[in-house]
Amino acid sequence: MTQATTEMDTNETDESATADETDETDEIGTSAASDSSAVSREAARELLIDLVSTPSPSGEEDAAAAVLVDFFEAHDREVWIDEVGNVRAPADDAVLLTSHVDTVPGDIPVRVETATKDDEIAAAGDDVLWGRGSVDATGPLAAMAVAAVTTGVSFVGVVGEETDSRGARHLVADREAPGAVINGEPSGVDGITLGYRGFLAGTYVATSESGHTSRPEPNAIQQATRWWSAVEDAFEPDDYEPVFEQVTAKPVSLEGGTTEDGLSVEATLEAQLRIPPSLDADSVRETAEAALEVGTVSWKEPIPPVMESPRTEIARAFRVAIRTEGGDPRLLRKTGTSDMNIYAGAWDCPMVTYGPGNSDLDHAPDERLSLAEYDRSIAVLERVANTLRGEEA
């Protein structure tokens, strides 16, 4: 899901935790995978390429789900597809690795090319995989499937994230919370996403009597645009306020005109609002409705914002793993919304979002992923999973 990313001040992590992590990193010398030979690098890349080569726009995930089922069955893992289409592979529930199977539509020829010196996502000479979903979020999905097999932890590939998150909603209603959650979205191999804004969608409808356009009274279309202008004014941000801490209000469609019988003018405006962690959906909805003079607004079920602490065991495990794999951890907040919001609203357990890929390429016509970054992300996930399982990393 396309969204802007802001980097958190690393000073938000307390000094004592940073010192402890340095000592812990020095003790780690080898890969954390409990069975590093279970999935070779070539097999891991083959899984990714197979998935990216299998179109899986929202609502059409069955073929890609079958690829995942075949992968888990080939490694003697219990796996099934549930009633909404999620791929479920339960195991050690100390941590649940989960990402979404669906992508947005788009036909990008799938191919592996050698990066040139001008490619910003890979070093010159590295392999780069092109294709829809390579970044959002088939790259994270494949990396998590591999890490789940090599470490023996639970995995779920959910459906519908790009539309209504029906897979994640079903999952939280159908099972208890795991010990921790790693949600798969592109953060970059060194990035750890701790926060997302919430989401509120509404439909404004107004009707007015038809009349000659020379009349001064506003019609329904004017009422709709006036209401939306008032909403934007109510949420106008401070110039120095970070986007993550703002309410972003966007109209996504406006339809209107004279009815077929010629007696009325109707207007329908679809709106979306992003909710920062400092607010909740009720307060945002009340502010929007306070600007309402004519017409009605029906609201869909909101998705709450989420902001996880950088001091949890799982966030700490990621910082250690990333450093051990030669990276420099970055703590991120994203201005959009993901399935992590739904998990955080339903399950009382620590969680982060992580995955290979540059999120600037989400949904883009040049979507592509460095395969070296994909390989490193698997190593990081293996180290984190084993740490949370109590295994030596």
mmCIF file of C-alpha atoms in Angstrom:
data_model
loop_
_atom_site.group_PDB
_atom_site.id
_atom_site.type_symbol
_atom_site.label_atom_id
_atom_site.label_comp_id
_atom_site.label_asym_id
_atom_site.label_seq_id
_atom_site.Cartn_x
_atom_site.Cartn_y
_atom_site.Cartn_z
ATOM 1 C CA MET A 1 0.000 0.000 0.000
ATOM 2 C CA THR A 2 1.562 3.251 -1.152
ATOM 3 C CA GLN A 3 2.478 5.731 1.574
ATOM 4 C CA ALA A 4 5.138 8.151 2.695
ATOM 5 C CA THR A 5 7.734 7.113 5.244
ATOM 6 C CA THR A 6 9.319 9.214 7.968
ATOM 7 C CA GLU A 7 12.368 8.171 9.938
ATOM 8 C CA MET A 8 12.184 8.368 13.712
ATOM 9 C CA ASP A 9 14.873 9.956 15.798
ATOM 10 C CA THR A 10 17.054 7.106 16.994
ATOM 11 C CA ASN A 11 17.320 8.959 20.308
ATOM 12 C CA GLU A 12 13.814 7.646 21.005
ATOM 13 C CA THR A 13 15.578 4.423 22.027
ATOM 14 C CA ASP A 14 16.907 4.671 25.555
ATOM 15 C CA GLU A 15 20.662 4.674 26.082
ATOM 16 C CA SER A 16 20.734 1.577 28.254
ATOM 17 C CA ALA A 17 18.991 -0.480 25.571
ATOM 18 C CA THR A 18 21.475 0.717 22.964
ATOM 19 C CA ALA A 19 24.428 -0.259 25.135
ATOM 20 C CA ASP A 20 22.967 -3.713 25.804
ATOM 21 C CA GLU A 21 22.381 -4.269 22.103
ATOM 22 C CA THR A 22 26.020 -3.517 21.297
ATOM 23 C CA ASP A 23 27.182 -6.198 23.728
ATOM 24 C CA GLU A 24 24.613 -8.664 22.429
ATOM 25 C CA THR A 25 25.624 -8.078 18.826
ATOM 26 C CA ASP A 26 29.259 -8.889 19.615
ATOM 27 C CA GLU A 27 28.206 -12.347 20.806
ATOM 28 C CA ILE A 28 26.504 -13.232 17.527
ATOM 29 C CA GLY A 29 28.735 -14.763 14.912
ATOM 30 C CA THR A 30 26.638 -16.887 12.544
ATOM 31 C CA SER A 31 23.237 -16.985 10.900
ATOM 32 C CA ALA A 32 20.306 -17.499 13.229
ATOM 33 C CA ALA A 33 18.460 -19.966 11.013
ATOM 34 C CA SER A 34 17.607 -23.155 12.925
ATOM 35 C CA ASP A 35 18.077 -25.168 9.727
ATOM 36 C CA SER A 36 19.862 -23.010 7.192
ATOM 37 C CA SER A 37 19.966 -25.845 4.632
ATOM 38 C CA ALA A 38 16.190 -26.272 4.550
ATOM 39 C CA VAL A 39 15.812 -23.613 1.849
ATOM 40 C CA SER A 40 18.774 -22.696 -0.351
ATOM 41 C CA ARG A 41 19.283 -19.165 -1.641
ATOM 42 C CA GLU A 42 18.397 -20.385 -5.119
ATOM 43 C CA ALA A 43 15.182 -21.999 -3.873
ATOM 44 C CA ALA A 44 14.251 -18.862 -1.954
ATOM 45 C CA ARG A 45 14.722 -16.730 -5.053
ATOM 46 C CA GLU A 46 12.780 -19.233 -7.137
ATOM 47 C CA LEU A 47 9.821 -18.941 -4.750
ATOM 48 C CA LEU A 48 9.897 -15.158 -5.072
ATOM 49 C CA ILE A 49 10.078 -15.229 -8.869
ATOM 50 C CA ASP A 50 7.266 -17.804 -9.056
ATOM 51 C CA LEU A 51 5.038 -15.626 -6.868
ATOM 52 C CA VAL A 52 5.778 -12.412 -8.755
ATOM 53 C CA SER A 53 5.129 -14.290 -12.024
ATOM 54 C CA THR A 54 1.680 -15.314 -10.726
ATOM 55 C CA PRO A 55 -0.772 -12.387 -11.000
ATOM 56 C CA SER A 56 -2.609 -11.846 -7.707
ATOM 57 C CA PRO A 57 -4.648 -8.630 -7.764
ATOM 58 C CA SER A 58 -7.051 -8.292 -4.842
ATOM 59 C CA GLY A 59 -9.845 -10.830 -5.189
ATOM 60 C CA GLU A 60 -7.770 -13.058 -7.478
ATOM 61 C CA GLU A 61 -5.218 -14.491 -5.070
ATOM 62 C CA ASP A 62 -6.006 -18.218 -5.535
ATOM 63 C CA ALA A 63 -3.165 -19.064 -7.918
ATOM 64 C CA ALA A 64 -0.522 -17.324 -5.784
ATOM 65 C CA ALA A 65 -1.951 -18.961 -2.668
ATOM 66 C CA ALA A 66 -1.477 -22.339 -4.358
ATOM 67 C CA VAL A 67 2.202 -21.518 -4.969
ATOM 68 C CA LEU A 68 2.630 -20.875 -1.236
ATOM 69 C CA VAL A 69 0.798 -24.076 -0.300
ATOM 70 C CA ASP A 70 3.077 -26.098 -2.593
ATOM 71 C CA PHE A 71 6.147 -24.491 -1.002
ATOM 72 C CA PHE A 72 5.106 -25.347 2.562
ATOM 73 C CA GLU A 73 4.003 -28.859 1.622
ATOM 74 C CA ALA A 74 7.363 -29.458 -0.081
ATOM 75 C CA HIS A 75 8.982 -28.724 3.293
ATOM 76 C CA ASP A 76 6.633 -30.984 5.283
ATOM 77 C CA ARG A 77 4.753 -28.137 6.925
ATOM 78 C CA GLU A 78 1.087 -28.207 7.843
ATOM 79 C CA VAL A 79 -0.714 -25.731 5.595
ATOM 80 C CA TRP A 80 -4.231 -24.977 4.418
ATOM 81 C CA ILE A 81 -6.332 -22.238 2.825
ATOM 82 C CA ASP A 82 -9.070 -20.910 5.098
ATOM 83 C CA GLU A 83 -12.587 -19.833 4.179
ATOM 84 C CA VAL A 84 -11.602 -16.318 3.076
ATOM 85 C CA GLY A 85 -8.521 -17.427 1.127
ATOM 86 C CA ASN A 86 -5.713 -16.894 3.664
ATOM 87 C CA VAL A 87 -2.777 -19.319 3.513
ATOM 88 C CA ARG A 88 -2.332 -20.697 7.057
ATOM 89 C CA ALA A 89 0.827 -22.555 8.115
ATOM 90 C CA PRO A 90 0.782 -22.785 11.932
ATOM 91 C CA ALA A 91 3.841 -23.810 13.934
ATOM 92 C CA ASP A 92 5.725 -22.199 16.843
ATOM 93 C CA ASP A 93 3.508 -19.259 17.826
ATOM 94 C CA ALA A 94 6.276 -17.345 19.582
ATOM 95 C CA VAL A 95 6.066 -15.160 16.496
ATOM 96 C CA LEU A 96 3.688 -14.960 13.559
ATOM 97 C CA LEU A 97 5.144 -13.948 10.192
ATOM 98 C CA THR A 98 2.406 -12.522 7.995
ATOM 99 C CA SER A 99 2.188 -10.533 4.776
ATOM 100 C CA HIS A 100 -0.405 -10.074 2.054
ATOM 101 C CA VAL A 101 -0.790 -12.230 -1.032
ATOM 102 C CA ASP A 102 -2.656 -9.646 -3.100
ATOM 103 C CA THR A 103 -1.206 -6.823 -5.168
ATOM 104 C CA VAL A 104 -2.649 -3.860 -6.986
ATOM 105 C CA PRO A 105 -3.348 -4.417 -10.701
ATOM 106 C CA GLY A 106 -0.594 -3.758 -13.215
ATOM 107 C CA ASP A 107 1.283 -5.624 -15.907
ATOM 108 C CA ILE A 108 5.040 -5.258 -15.511
ATOM 109 C CA PRO A 109 6.963 -7.906 -17.476
ATOM 110 C CA VAL A 110 8.675 -10.187 -14.958
ATOM 111 C CA ARG A 111 12.398 -10.353 -15.507
ATOM 112 C CA VAL A 112 15.727 -10.397 -13.668
ATOM 113 C CA GLU A 113 18.197 -7.783 -14.846
ATOM 114 C CA THR A 114 21.668 -6.739 -13.768
ATOM 115 C CA ALA A 115 21.735 -3.410 -11.961
ATOM 116 C CA THR A 116 23.667 -0.588 -13.539
ATOM 117 C CA LYS A 117 25.662 1.978 -11.594
ATOM 118 C CA ASP A 118 22.719 4.392 -11.901
ATOM 119 C CA ASP A 119 20.177 2.090 -10.232
ATOM 120 C CA GLU A 120 19.309 3.516 -6.808
ATOM 121 C CA ILE A 121 18.013 0.270 -5.321
ATOM 122 C CA ALA A 122 20.944 -2.071 -5.953
ATOM 123 C CA ALA A 123 24.703 -2.078 -6.338
ATOM 124 C CA ALA A 124 26.054 -2.283 -9.877
ATOM 125 C CA GLY A 125 26.193 -5.904 -10.965
ATOM 126 C CA ASP A 126 23.514 -7.146 -8.522
ATOM 127 C CA ASP A 127 20.426 -8.966 -9.742
ATOM 128 C CA VAL A 128 17.172 -6.984 -9.731
ATOM 129 C CA LEU A 129 13.723 -8.550 -10.084
ATOM 130 C CA TRP A 130 11.125 -6.516 -11.979
ATOM 131 C CA GLY A 131 7.400 -7.217 -11.665
ATOM 132 C CA ARG A 132 4.153 -6.134 -10.061
ATOM 133 C CA GLY A 133 4.237 -6.951 -6.356
ATOM 134 C CA SER A 134 8.000 -7.456 -6.186
ATOM 135 C CA VAL A 135 8.056 -4.694 -3.556
ATOM 136 C CA ASP A 136 4.445 -4.468 -2.327
ATOM 137 C CA ALA A 137 4.394 -6.987 -0.922
ATOM 138 C CA THR A 138 5.401 -10.220 -2.608
ATOM 139 C CA GLY A 139 9.043 -9.648 -1.667
ATOM 140 C CA PRO A 140 8.225 -9.494 2.065
ATOM 141 C CA LEU A 141 5.710 -12.346 1.645
ATOM 142 C CA ALA A 142 8.263 -14.706 0.073
ATOM 143 C CA ALA A 143 10.977 -13.753 2.583
ATOM 144 C CA MET A 144 8.608 -14.550 5.440
ATOM 145 C CA ALA A 145 7.562 -17.867 3.940
ATOM 146 C CA VAL A 146 11.214 -18.914 3.688
ATOM 147 C CA ALA A 147 12.049 -17.725 7.226
ATOM 148 C CA ALA A 148 8.979 -19.517 8.594
ATOM 149 C CA VAL A 149 10.198 -22.796 7.109
ATOM 150 C CA THR A 150 13.813 -22.450 8.228
ATOM 151 C CA THR A 151 12.942 -21.401 11.797
ATOM 152 C CA GLY A 152 9.710 -23.329 12.399
ATOM 153 C CA VAL A 153 7.473 -20.371 13.272
ATOM 154 C CA SER A 154 3.893 -19.634 12.240
ATOM 155 C CA PHE A 155 3.028 -18.037 8.900
ATOM 156 C CA VAL A 156 -0.092 -16.555 7.317
ATOM 157 C CA GLY A 157 -0.431 -15.066 3.848
ATOM 158 C CA VAL A 158 -3.518 -12.869 4.022
ATOM 159 C CA VAL A 159 -5.781 -11.709 1.204
ATOM 160 C CA GLY A 160 -7.404 -8.388 0.416
ATOM 161 C CA GLU A 161 -4.949 -5.988 2.074
ATOM 162 C CA GLU A 162 -5.036 -3.596 -0.863
ATOM 163 C CA THR A 163 -8.827 -3.242 -0.608
ATOM 164 C CA ASP A 164 -10.752 -4.151 2.560
ATOM 165 C CA SER A 165 -8.216 -6.168 4.614
ATOM 166 C CA ARG A 166 -10.716 -9.013 4.764
ATOM 167 C CA GLY A 167 -7.941 -11.540 5.338
ATOM 168 C CA ALA A 168 -6.501 -9.753 8.366
ATOM 169 C CA ARG A 169 -9.984 -9.081 9.779
ATOM 170 C CA HIS A 170 -10.859 -12.752 9.511
ATOM 171 C CA LEU A 171 -7.548 -13.783 11.057
ATOM 172 C CA VAL A 172 -7.945 -11.721 14.240
ATOM 173 C CA ALA A 173 -11.495 -13.016 14.662
ATOM 174 C CA ASP A 174 -10.504 -16.631 14.057
ATOM 175 C CA ARG A 175 -7.454 -17.125 16.255
ATOM 176 C CA GLU A 176 -5.815 -15.967 19.472
ATOM 177 C CA ALA A 177 -2.915 -13.563 19.577
ATOM 178 C CA PRO A 178 0.552 -15.006 18.954
ATOM 179 C CA GLY A 179 3.525 -14.112 21.087
ATOM 180 C CA ALA A 180 4.553 -11.411 18.610
ATOM 181 C CA VAL A 181 3.745 -10.326 15.055
ATOM 182 C CA ILE A 182 5.995 -9.389 12.161
ATOM 183 C CA ASN A 183 3.857 -7.853 9.436
ATOM 184 C CA GLY A 184 5.330 -7.893 5.959
ATOM 185 C CA GLU A 185 5.524 -4.624 4.041
ATOM 186 C CA PRO A 186 8.524 -2.946 2.378
ATOM 187 C CA SER A 187 10.575 -1.056 4.936
ATOM 188 C CA GLY A 188 13.968 -1.572 3.348
ATOM 189 C CA VAL A 189 16.275 -4.261 4.662
ATOM 190 C CA ASP A 190 17.501 -1.968 7.466
ATOM 191 C CA GLY A 191 14.142 -0.374 8.290
ATOM 192 C CA ILE A 192 11.801 -1.271 11.169
ATOM 193 C CA THR A 193 8.318 0.231 10.876
ATOM 194 C CA LEU A 194 6.711 0.947 14.233
ATOM 195 C CA GLY A 195 3.792 3.203 13.353
ATOM 196 C CA TYR A 196 0.972 3.761 10.867
ATOM 197 C CA ARG A 197 -1.818 6.287 10.796
ATOM 198 C CA GLY A 198 -5.404 5.089 11.031
ATOM 199 C CA PHE A 199 -8.049 5.276 8.326
ATOM 200 C CA LEU A 200 -11.629 6.558 8.175
ATOM 201 C CA ALA A 201 -13.767 6.536 5.021
ATOM 202 C CA GLY A 202 -17.148 8.164 4.589
ATOM 203 C CA THR A 203 -19.798 8.901 1.964
ATOM 204 C CA TYR A 204 -21.519 12.288 1.919
ATOM 205 C CA VAL A 205 -24.931 12.498 0.184
ATOM 206 C CA ALA A 206 -27.043 15.602 -0.397
ATOM 207 C CA THR A 207 -30.169 16.385 -2.405
ATOM 208 C CA SER A 208 -31.640 19.746 -3.380
ATOM 209 C CA GLU A 209 -34.549 20.896 -5.503
ATOM 210 C CA SER A 210 -33.703 21.512 -9.120
ATOM 211 C CA GLY A 211 -33.975 25.041 -10.393
ATOM 212 C CA HIS A 212 -32.633 27.535 -12.855
ATOM 213 C CA THR A 213 -28.891 28.086 -12.500
ATOM 214 C CA SER A 214 -29.516 31.809 -12.101
ATOM 215 C CA ARG A 215 -31.015 31.201 -8.649
ATOM 216 C CA PRO A 216 -28.691 32.140 -5.747
ATOM 217 C CA GLU A 217 -29.508 29.181 -3.500
ATOM 218 C CA PRO A 218 -26.730 26.546 -3.430
ATOM 219 C CA ASN A 219 -27.549 23.201 -4.968
ATOM 220 C CA ALA A 220 -26.468 19.805 -3.639
ATOM 221 C CA ILE A 221 -23.171 19.866 -5.522
ATOM 222 C CA GLN A 222 -22.277 23.216 -3.984
ATOM 223 C CA GLN A 223 -23.277 21.930 -0.540
ATOM 224 C CA ALA A 224 -20.985 18.945 -0.959
ATOM 225 C CA THR A 225 -18.001 21.067 -1.944
ATOM 226 C CA ARG A 226 -18.707 23.568 0.848
ATOM 227 C CA TRP A 227 -18.832 20.807 3.424
ATOM 228 C CA TRP A 228 -15.559 19.361 2.192
ATOM 229 C CA SER A 229 -13.858 22.761 2.202
ATOM 230 C CA ALA A 230 -14.968 23.174 5.836
ATOM 231 C CA VAL A 231 -13.543 19.739 6.687
ATOM 232 C CA GLU A 232 -10.193 20.641 5.134
ATOM 233 C CA ASP A 233 -10.148 23.925 7.058
ATOM 234 C CA ALA A 234 -10.909 22.096 10.314
ATOM 235 C CA PHE A 235 -7.911 19.815 9.824
ATOM 236 C CA GLU A 236 -5.520 22.360 8.338
ATOM 237 C CA PRO A 237 -2.091 21.371 9.670
ATOM 238 C CA ASP A 238 0.513 23.489 11.330
ATOM 239 C CA ASP A 239 3.377 24.262 8.957
ATOM 240 C CA TYR A 240 5.861 22.579 11.301
ATOM 241 C CA GLU A 241 3.748 19.538 12.176
ATOM 242 C CA PRO A 242 5.053 16.240 10.723
ATOM 243 C CA VAL A 243 2.664 14.584 8.268
ATOM 244 C CA PHE A 244 2.504 11.488 10.481
ATOM 245 C CA GLU A 245 0.989 13.623 13.255
ATOM 246 C CA GLN A 246 -1.595 15.319 11.011
ATOM 247 C CA VAL A 247 -5.088 14.382 9.891
ATOM 248 C CA THR A 248 -4.922 14.157 6.107
ATOM 249 C CA ALA A 249 -8.340 14.627 4.493
ATOM 250 C CA LYS A 250 -8.800 13.663 0.846
ATOM 251 C CA PRO A 251 -11.866 13.543 -1.409
ATOM 252 C CA VAL A 252 -11.534 10.519 -3.690
ATOM 253 C CA SER A 253 -14.622 10.992 -5.866
ATOM 254 C CA LEU A 254 -17.434 13.492 -6.431
ATOM 255 C CA GLU A 255 -20.496 12.713 -8.497
ATOM 256 C CA GLY A 256 -23.513 14.924 -9.009
ATOM 257 C CA GLY A 257 -26.170 16.216 -11.316
ATOM 258 C CA THR A 258 -29.854 16.422 -12.031
ATOM 259 C CA THR A 259 -31.910 13.300 -11.394
ATOM 260 C CA GLU A 260 -33.595 11.467 -14.251
ATOM 261 C CA ASP A 261 -36.989 12.958 -13.395
ATOM 262 C CA GLY A 262 -35.479 16.453 -13.485
ATOM 263 C CA LEU A 263 -36.867 17.393 -10.076
ATOM 264 C CA SER A 264 -33.729 17.227 -7.916
ATOM 265 C CA VAL A 265 -29.994 17.736 -7.883
ATOM 266 C CA GLU A 266 -27.999 15.028 -6.118
ATOM 267 C CA ALA A 267 -24.366 14.909 -4.995
ATOM 268 C CA THR A 268 -22.246 12.094 -3.590
ATOM 269 C CA LEU A 269 -18.735 12.684 -2.264
ATOM 270 C CA GLU A 270 -16.435 9.864 -1.163
ATOM 271 C CA ALA A 271 -13.883 10.927 1.430
ATOM 272 C CA GLN A 272 -10.908 9.367 3.211
ATOM 273 C CA LEU A 273 -9.185 10.662 6.327
ATOM 274 C CA ARG A 274 -5.895 9.465 7.839
ATOM 275 C CA ILE A 275 -5.797 9.491 11.635
ATOM 276 C CA PRO A 276 -2.607 10.151 13.638
ATOM 277 C CA PRO A 277 -1.954 8.154 16.842
ATOM 278 C CA SER A 278 -2.719 11.241 18.944
ATOM 279 C CA LEU A 279 -6.385 11.062 17.869
ATOM 280 C CA ASP A 280 -9.055 8.406 17.453
ATOM 281 C CA ALA A 281 -11.687 7.816 14.804
ATOM 282 C CA ASP A 282 -14.529 9.148 16.960
ATOM 283 C CA SER A 283 -12.906 12.536 17.457
ATOM 284 C CA VAL A 284 -12.041 12.849 13.760
ATOM 285 C CA ARG A 285 -15.574 11.889 12.781
ATOM 286 C CA GLU A 286 -17.070 14.423 15.206
ATOM 287 C CA THR A 287 -14.914 17.214 13.786
ATOM 288 C CA ALA A 288 -15.947 16.335 10.241
ATOM 289 C CA GLU A 289 -19.626 16.194 11.146
ATOM 290 C CA ALA A 290 -19.444 19.513 12.986
ATOM 291 C CA ALA A 291 -18.945 21.165 9.595
ATOM 292 C CA LEU A 292 -22.100 19.512 8.233
ATOM 293 C CA GLU A 293 -25.008 21.876 7.472
ATOM 294 C CA VAL A 294 -26.836 20.010 4.699
ATOM 295 C CA GLY A 295 -26.757 16.335 3.754
ATOM 296 C CA THR A 296 -25.687 13.215 5.610
ATOM 297 C CA VAL A 297 -22.480 11.216 6.007
ATOM 298 C CA SER A 298 -22.316 7.448 6.419
ATOM 299 C CA TRP A 299 -19.040 6.145 7.804
ATOM 300 C CA LYS A 300 -17.388 2.793 7.214
ATOM 301 C CA GLU A 301 -15.705 0.819 9.965
ATOM 302 C CA PRO A 302 -12.551 2.735 10.911
ATOM 303 C CA ILE A 303 -9.025 1.325 11.167
ATOM 304 C CA PRO A 304 -7.283 2.639 14.293
ATOM 305 C CA PRO A 305 -3.788 4.172 14.205
ATOM 306 C CA VAL A 306 -0.861 2.261 15.715
ATOM 307 C CA MET A 307 2.431 3.352 17.247
ATOM 308 C CA GLU A 308 4.571 0.626 18.810
ATOM 309 C CA SER A 309 7.369 1.263 21.278
ATOM 310 C CA PRO A 310 10.960 0.947 20.021
ATOM 311 C CA ARG A 311 11.797 -0.750 23.341
ATOM 312 C CA THR A 312 9.853 -3.977 22.892
ATOM 313 C CA GLU A 313 11.667 -7.307 22.665
ATOM 314 C CA ILE A 314 10.809 -7.663 18.986
ATOM 315 C CA ALA A 315 12.042 -4.164 18.063
ATOM 316 C CA ARG A 316 15.228 -4.825 19.993
ATOM 317 C CA ALA A 317 15.695 -8.200 18.253
ATOM 318 C CA PHE A 318 15.424 -6.498 14.870
ATOM 319 C CA ARG A 319 18.025 -3.870 15.736
ATOM 320 C CA VAL A 320 20.437 -6.566 16.831
ATOM 321 C CA ALA A 321 19.768 -8.731 13.754
ATOM 322 C CA ILE A 322 20.142 -5.857 11.304
ATOM 323 C CA ARG A 323 23.462 -4.822 12.858
ATOM 324 C CA THR A 324 24.667 -8.420 12.819
ATOM 325 C CA GLU A 325 23.883 -8.604 9.107
ATOM 326 C CA GLY A 326 25.968 -5.478 8.523
ATOM 327 C CA GLY A 327 23.185 -2.902 8.442
ATOM 328 C CA ASP A 328 22.320 0.300 10.296
ATOM 329 C CA PRO A 329 18.813 0.017 11.814
ATOM 330 C CA ARG A 330 16.295 2.757 11.038
ATOM 331 C CA LEU A 331 13.049 3.231 12.981
ATOM 332 C CA LEU A 332 10.212 4.287 10.690
ATOM 333 C CA ARG A 333 6.692 5.708 10.832
ATOM 334 C CA LYS A 334 4.463 5.483 7.753
ATOM 335 C CA THR A 335 1.737 7.932 6.845
ATOM 336 C CA GLY A 336 -0.560 5.285 5.355
ATOM 337 C CA THR A 337 -2.283 2.256 6.858
ATOM 338 C CA SER A 338 -1.549 -1.479 6.813
ATOM 339 C CA ASP A 339 -2.826 -4.747 8.271
ATOM 340 C CA MET A 340 -0.613 -4.070 11.298
ATOM 341 C CA ASN A 341 -3.244 -1.530 12.389
ATOM 342 C CA ILE A 342 -5.828 -4.311 12.508
ATOM 343 C CA TYR A 343 -3.550 -6.695 14.383
ATOM 344 C CA ALA A 344 -2.652 -4.016 16.932
ATOM 345 C CA GLY A 345 -6.318 -3.179 17.473
ATOM 346 C CA ALA A 346 -7.215 -6.812 18.200
ATOM 347 C CA TRP A 347 -4.139 -8.476 19.723
ATOM 348 C CA ASP A 348 -2.258 -7.430 22.829
ATOM 349 C CA CYS A 349 1.222 -8.460 21.725
ATOM 350 C CA PRO A 350 4.324 -6.633 20.462
ATOM 351 C CA MET A 351 4.668 -6.181 16.711
ATOM 352 C CA VAL A 352 6.570 -4.433 13.955
ATOM 353 C CA THR A 353 6.392 -4.247 10.169
ATOM 354 C CA TYR A 354 9.402 -5.302 8.132
ATOM 355 C CA GLY A 355 10.345 -6.367 4.632
ATOM 356 C CA PRO A 356 12.732 -5.825 1.732
ATOM 357 C CA GLY A 357 12.071 -3.175 -0.877
ATOM 358 C CA ASN A 358 11.903 0.559 -1.409
ATOM 359 C CA SER A 359 8.338 1.651 -0.609
ATOM 360 C CA ASP A 360 8.669 4.547 -3.063
ATOM 361 C CA LEU A 361 8.230 1.851 -5.735
ATOM 362 C CA ASP A 362 4.911 0.570 -4.317
ATOM 363 C CA HIS A 363 2.341 0.406 -7.145
ATOM 364 C CA ALA A 364 4.816 2.111 -9.498
ATOM 365 C CA PRO A 365 5.362 1.214 -13.168
ATOM 366 C CA ASP A 366 9.048 0.562 -12.404
ATOM 367 C CA GLU A 367 8.447 -1.638 -9.346
ATOM 368 C CA ARG A 368 11.526 -3.780 -8.771
ATOM 369 C CA LEU A 369 13.469 -5.425 -5.940
ATOM 370 C CA SER A 370 17.154 -6.050 -5.315
ATOM 371 C CA LEU A 371 17.603 -9.798 -4.862
ATOM 372 C CA ALA A 372 20.624 -9.195 -2.619
ATOM 373 C CA GLU A 373 18.353 -7.156 -0.329
ATOM 374 C CA TYR A 374 15.795 -9.957 -0.425
ATOM 375 C CA ASP A 375 18.486 -12.462 0.633
ATOM 376 C CA ARG A 376 19.577 -10.224 3.535
ATOM 377 C CA SER A 377 16.006 -9.724 4.712
ATOM 378 C CA ILE A 378 15.582 -13.492 5.050
ATOM 379 C CA ALA A 379 18.711 -13.657 7.205
ATOM 380 C CA VAL A 380 17.387 -10.837 9.405
ATOM 381 C CA LEU A 381 13.989 -12.517 9.765
ATOM 382 C CA GLU A 382 15.632 -15.825 10.663
ATOM 383 C CA ARG A 383 17.702 -14.169 13.402
ATOM 384 C CA VAL A 384 14.687 -12.370 14.844
ATOM 385 C CA ALA A 385 12.458 -15.455 14.758
ATOM 386 C CA ASN A 386 15.058 -17.560 16.509
ATOM 387 C CA THR A 387 15.647 -14.892 19.139
ATOM 388 C CA LEU A 388 11.927 -14.740 19.922
ATOM 389 C CA ARG A 389 11.782 -18.538 20.055
ATOM 390 C CA GLY A 390 14.519 -18.515 22.665
ATOM 391 C CA GLU A 391 17.069 -20.061 20.317
ATOM 392 C CA GLU A 392 20.651 -18.845 20.106
ATOM 393 C CA ALA A 393 20.720 -16.202 17.356
#
